[in-house]
PDB file of C-alpha atoms in Angstrom:
ATOM      1  CA  UNK A  73      -5.662  11.229   5.930  1.00  0.00           C
ATOM      2  CA  UNK A  74      -3.881  14.819   6.602  1.00  0.00           C
ATOM      3  CA  UNK A  75      -7.384  16.120   7.552  1.00  0.00           C
ATOM      4  CA  UNK A  76      -7.840  12.937   9.972  1.00  0.00           C
ATOM      5  CA  UNK A  77      -4.386  13.820  11.531  1.00  0.00           C
ATOM      6  CA  UNK A  78      -5.317  17.647  12.216  1.00  0.00           C
ATOM      7  CA  UNK A  79      -8.488  16.218  14.059  1.00  0.00           C
ATOM      8  CA  UNK A  80      -6.527  13.859  16.138  1.00  0.00           C
ATOM      9  CA  UNK A  81      -4.076  16.593  17.053  1.00  0.00           C
ATOM     10  CA  UNK A  82      -6.915  18.860  18.173  1.00  0.00           C
ATOM     11  CA  UNK A  83      -8.251  15.870  20.332  1.00  0.00           C
ATOM     12  CA  UNK A  84      -4.826  15.047  21.875  1.00  0.00           C
ATOM     13  CA  UNK A  85      -4.428  18.787  22.612  1.00  0.00           C
ATOM     14  CA  UNK A  86      -7.816  19.084  24.279  1.00  0.00           C
ATOM     15  CA  UNK A  87      -7.384  15.822  26.440  1.00  0.00           C
ATOM     16  CA  UNK A  88      -3.755  16.960  27.525  1.00  0.00           C
ATOM     17  CA  UNK A  89      -5.076  20.481  28.179  1.00  0.00           C
ATOM     18  CA  UNK A  90      -7.315  19.023  31.250  1.00  0.00           C
ATOM     19  CA  UNK A  91      -4.037  18.192  33.132  1.00  0.00           C
ATOM     20  CA  UNK A  92      -1.333  20.631  31.915  1.00  0.00           C
ATOM     21  CA  UNK A  93      -0.515  23.758  29.687  1.00  0.00           C
ATOM     22  CA  UNK A  94      -0.298  22.797  26.277  1.00  0.00           C
ATOM     23  CA  UNK A  95       1.736  24.731  23.616  1.00  0.00           C
ATOM     24  CA  UNK A  96       3.364  24.404  20.371  1.00  0.00           C
ATOM     25  CA  UNK A  97       7.003  23.406  20.231  1.00  0.00           C
ATOM     26  CA  UNK A  98       8.785  26.133  18.320  1.00  0.00           C
ATOM     27  CA  UNK A  99      11.839  23.575  17.754  1.00  0.00           C
ATOM     28  CA  UNK A 100       9.908  20.893  16.270  1.00  0.00           C
ATOM     29  CA  UNK A 101      10.774  19.838  12.976  1.00  0.00           C
ATOM     30  CA  UNK A 102       8.115  17.930  11.147  1.00  0.00           C
ATOM     31  CA  UNK A 103      10.606  16.853   8.412  1.00  0.00           C
ATOM     32  CA  UNK A 104      12.715  13.741   9.018  1.00  0.00           C
ATOM     33  CA  UNK A 105      15.631  13.263   6.990  1.00  0.00           C
ATOM     34  CA  UNK A 106      15.297  10.430   4.441  1.00  0.00           C
ATOM     35  CA  UNK A 107      17.885   7.471   4.027  1.00  0.00           C
ATOM     36  CA  UNK A 108      20.413   8.306   1.443  1.00  0.00           C
ATOM     37  CA  UNK A 109      20.279   6.247  -1.694  1.00  0.00           C
ATOM     38  CA  UNK A 110      23.679   5.538  -2.812  1.00  0.00           C
ATOM     39  CA  UNK A 111      22.992   3.622  -5.951  1.00  0.00           C
ATOM     40  CA  UNK A 112      21.321   6.577  -7.206  1.00  0.00           C
ATOM     41  CA  UNK A 113      24.183   9.179  -6.577  1.00  0.00           C
ATOM     42  CA  UNK A 114      26.991  10.023  -8.738  1.00  0.00           C
ATOM     43  CA  UNK A 115      30.299   8.875  -7.955  1.00  0.00           C
ATOM     44  CA  UNK A 116      31.682  12.081  -6.388  1.00  0.00           C
ATOM     45  CA  UNK A 117      28.620  12.449  -3.874  1.00  0.00           C
ATOM     46  CA  UNK A 118      28.681   8.538  -2.982  1.00  0.00           C
ATOM     47  CA  UNK A 119      32.530   8.937  -2.278  1.00  0.00           C
ATOM     48  CA  UNK A 120      31.658  11.915  -0.121  1.00  0.00           C
ATOM     49  CA  UNK A 121      29.142   9.837   1.981  1.00  0.00           C
ATOM     50  CA  UNK A 122      31.644   6.865   2.336  1.00  0.00           C
ATOM     51  CA  UNK A 123      34.440   9.189   3.308  1.00  0.00           C
ATOM     52  CA  UNK A 124      31.854  10.487   6.206  1.00  0.00           C
ATOM     53  CA  UNK A 125      30.609   6.993   7.108  1.00  0.00           C
ATOM     54  CA  UNK A 126      32.679   3.936   5.843  1.00  0.00           C
ATOM     55  CA  UNK A 127      29.750   1.723   6.435  1.00  0.00           C
ATOM     56  CA  UNK A 128      28.223   3.185   3.192  1.00  0.00           C
ATOM     57  CA  UNK A 129      31.162   1.582   1.434  1.00  0.00           C
ATOM     58  CA  UNK A 130      30.227  -1.861   2.349  1.00  0.00           C
ATOM     59  CA  UNK A 131      27.741  -3.483   0.182  1.00  0.00           C
ATOM     60  CA  UNK A 132      25.363  -5.824   1.965  1.00  0.00           C
ATOM     61  CA  UNK A 133      22.900  -6.613  -1.000  1.00  0.00           C
ATOM     62  CA  UNK A 134      24.753  -7.043  -4.196  1.00  0.00           C
ATOM     63  CA  UNK A 135      21.602  -7.241  -6.433  1.00  0.00           C
ATOM     64  CA  UNK A 136      20.098  -3.896  -5.224  1.00  0.00           C
ATOM     65  CA  UNK A 137      23.534  -2.351  -4.295  1.00  0.00           C
ATOM     66  CA  UNK A 138      22.512  -1.574  -0.690  1.00  0.00           C
ATOM     67  CA  UNK A 139      25.140  -0.565   1.899  1.00  0.00           C
ATOM     68  CA  UNK A 140      25.654  -1.447   5.430  1.00  0.00           C
ATOM     69  CA  UNK A 141      25.228   2.169   6.131  1.00  0.00           C
ATOM     70  CA  UNK A 142      21.670   2.614   4.394  1.00  0.00           C
ATOM     71  CA  UNK A 143      20.438  -0.445   6.680  1.00  0.00           C
ATOM     72  CA  UNK A 144      21.943   0.836   9.820  1.00  0.00           C
ATOM     73  CA  UNK A 145      20.152   4.146   9.025  1.00  0.00           C
ATOM     74  CA  UNK A 146      16.847   2.256   8.905  1.00  0.00           C
ATOM     75  CA  UNK A 147      17.676   0.294  12.005  1.00  0.00           C
ATOM     76  CA  UNK A 148      18.488   3.580  13.716  1.00  0.00           C
ATOM     77  CA  UNK A 149      15.585   5.652  12.419  1.00  0.00           C
ATOM     78  CA  UNK A 150      13.205   7.453  14.765  1.00  0.00           C
ATOM     79  CA  UNK A 151      10.504   5.048  12.855  1.00  0.00           C
ATOM     80  CA  UNK A 152      12.636   1.926  13.343  1.00  0.00           C
ATOM     81  CA  UNK A 153      12.164  -1.231  11.286  1.00  0.00           C
ATOM     82  CA  UNK A 154      13.434  -3.824  13.677  1.00  0.00           C
ATOM     83  CA  UNK A 155      12.434  -6.885  11.437  1.00  0.00           C
ATOM     84  CA  UNK A 156      13.874  -8.230   8.025  1.00  0.00           C
ATOM     85  CA  UNK A 157      10.834  -7.641   6.034  1.00  0.00           C
ATOM     86  CA  UNK A 158      10.728  -3.998   7.693  1.00  0.00           C
ATOM     87  CA  UNK A 159      14.416  -3.308   6.453  1.00  0.00           C
ATOM     88  CA  UNK A 160      13.564  -4.805   3.043  1.00  0.00           C
ATOM     89  CA  UNK A 161      10.515  -2.480   2.737  1.00  0.00           C
ATOM     90  CA  UNK A 162      12.486   0.575   3.841  1.00  0.00           C
ATOM     91  CA  UNK A 163      15.622   0.209   2.000  1.00  0.00           C
ATOM     92  CA  UNK A 164      15.103  -2.776  -0.578  1.00  0.00           C
ATOM     93  CA  UNK A 165      17.699  -5.348   0.311  1.00  0.00           C
ATOM     94  CA  UNK A 166      16.432  -8.874  -0.859  1.00  0.00           C
ATOM     95  CA  UNK A 167      14.283  -7.191  -3.600  1.00  0.00           C
ATOM     96  CA  UNK A 168      16.725  -8.239  -6.366  1.00  0.00           C
ATOM     97  CA  UNK A 169      17.547 -11.335  -8.372  1.00  0.00           C
ATOM     98  CA  UNK A 170      18.605 -13.577  -5.476  1.00  0.00           C
ATOM     99  CA  UNK A 171      15.498 -12.342  -3.355  1.00  0.00           C
ATOM    100  CA  UNK A 172      17.553 -12.245  -0.199  1.00  0.00           C
ATOM    101  CA  UNK A 173      19.648 -15.462  -0.698  1.00  0.00           C
ATOM    102  CA  UNK A 174      22.731 -13.588  -0.354  1.00  0.00           C
ATOM    103  CA  UNK A 175      22.138 -10.676   2.061  1.00  0.00           C
ATOM    104  CA  UNK A 176      19.253 -11.861   4.502  1.00  0.00           C
ATOM    105  CA  UNK A 177      21.481 -13.658   6.793  1.00  0.00           C
ATOM    106  CA  UNK A 178      23.836 -10.577   6.925  1.00  0.00           C
ATOM    107  CA  UNK A 179      20.736  -8.073   7.575  1.00  0.00           C
ATOM    108  CA  UNK A 180      19.525 -10.757  10.381  1.00  0.00           C
ATOM    109  CA  UNK A 181      23.221 -10.443  11.895  1.00  0.00           C
ATOM    110  CA  UNK A 182      22.957  -6.635  11.647  1.00  0.00           C
ATOM    111  CA  UNK A 183      19.615  -6.860  13.470  1.00  0.00           C
ATOM    112  CA  UNK A 184      20.993  -8.952  16.272  1.00  0.00           C
ATOM    113  CA  UNK A 185      23.920  -6.653  16.809  1.00  0.00           C
ATOM    114  CA  UNK A 186      22.156  -3.214  16.547  1.00  0.00           C
ATOM    115  CA  UNK A 187      19.304  -4.201  18.629  1.00  0.00           C
ATOM    116  CA  UNK A 188      21.084  -6.627  21.128  1.00  0.00           C
ATOM    117  CA  UNK A 189      19.024  -9.493  20.384  1.00  0.00           C
ATOM    118  CA  UNK A 190      19.602 -13.322  20.254  1.00  0.00           C
ATOM    119  CA  UNK A 191      19.318 -14.878  17.024  1.00  0.00           C
ATOM    120  CA  UNK A 192      16.126 -16.525  18.319  1.00  0.00           C
ATOM    121  CA  UNK A 193      14.587 -13.188  18.770  1.00  0.00           C
ATOM    122  CA  UNK A 194      14.949 -11.900  15.291  1.00  0.00           C
ATOM    123  CA  UNK A 195      11.665 -11.689  13.610  1.00  0.00           C
ATOM    124  CA  UNK A 196      11.137 -11.850   9.832  1.00  0.00           C
ATOM    125  CA  UNK A 197       8.038  -9.766   9.948  1.00  0.00           C
ATOM    126  CA  UNK A 198       5.000 -10.351  12.227  1.00  0.00           C
ATOM    127  CA  UNK A 199       4.856 -10.942  15.991  1.00  0.00           C
ATOM    128  CA  UNK A 200       5.594 -14.599  15.832  1.00  0.00           C
ATOM    129  CA  UNK A 201       7.706 -14.808  12.512  1.00  0.00           C
ATOM    130  CA  UNK A 202      10.889 -15.960  14.268  1.00  0.00           C
ATOM    131  CA  UNK A 203      13.852 -16.731  11.821  1.00  0.00           C
ATOM    132  CA  UNK A 204      15.441 -19.249  14.045  1.00  0.00           C
ATOM    133  CA  UNK A 205      13.929 -21.337  16.504  1.00  0.00           C
ATOM    134  CA  UNK A 206      16.958 -23.018  17.892  1.00  0.00           C
ATOM    135  CA  UNK A 207      20.139 -25.109  16.951  1.00  0.00           C
ATOM    136  CA  UNK A 208      19.904 -27.808  14.545  1.00  0.00           C
ATOM    137  CA  UNK A 209      22.901 -29.665  16.174  1.00  0.00           C
ATOM    138  CA  UNK A 210      25.148 -29.421  18.803  1.00  0.00           C
ATOM    139  CA  UNK A 211      28.407 -27.472  17.560  1.00  0.00           C
ATOM    140  CA  UNK A 212      31.308 -26.644  20.022  1.00  0.00           C
TER     141      UNK A 212
END
């Protein structure tokens, strides 16, 4: 795959060069920071993260010890994961003993708030895999 990426980059440069000058960006950083994994940190390091961002101190997934901060990092990433399954694959909430029974609704609410979606717009994974399709009863 790396060799294919080099070829694709060369093709993009040659196509773009027809319309405008193309030059390397000296400020480009090819390494994106990963999402911190608090459950693997020692107490002192974890406390420092929580002091910087209190969301790291709010546990959303009890089984896998995943914090609200870690999930928000995944949702705010340059390579966003705006589905419940995408968050699950990126930071592991819902992979533990309860299989998401405890945390899945909280993750859904976080996606709604972070991406400004209505509950019916939040997807589990693929294009038409909506979690909610409407209200079961009229509640006032």
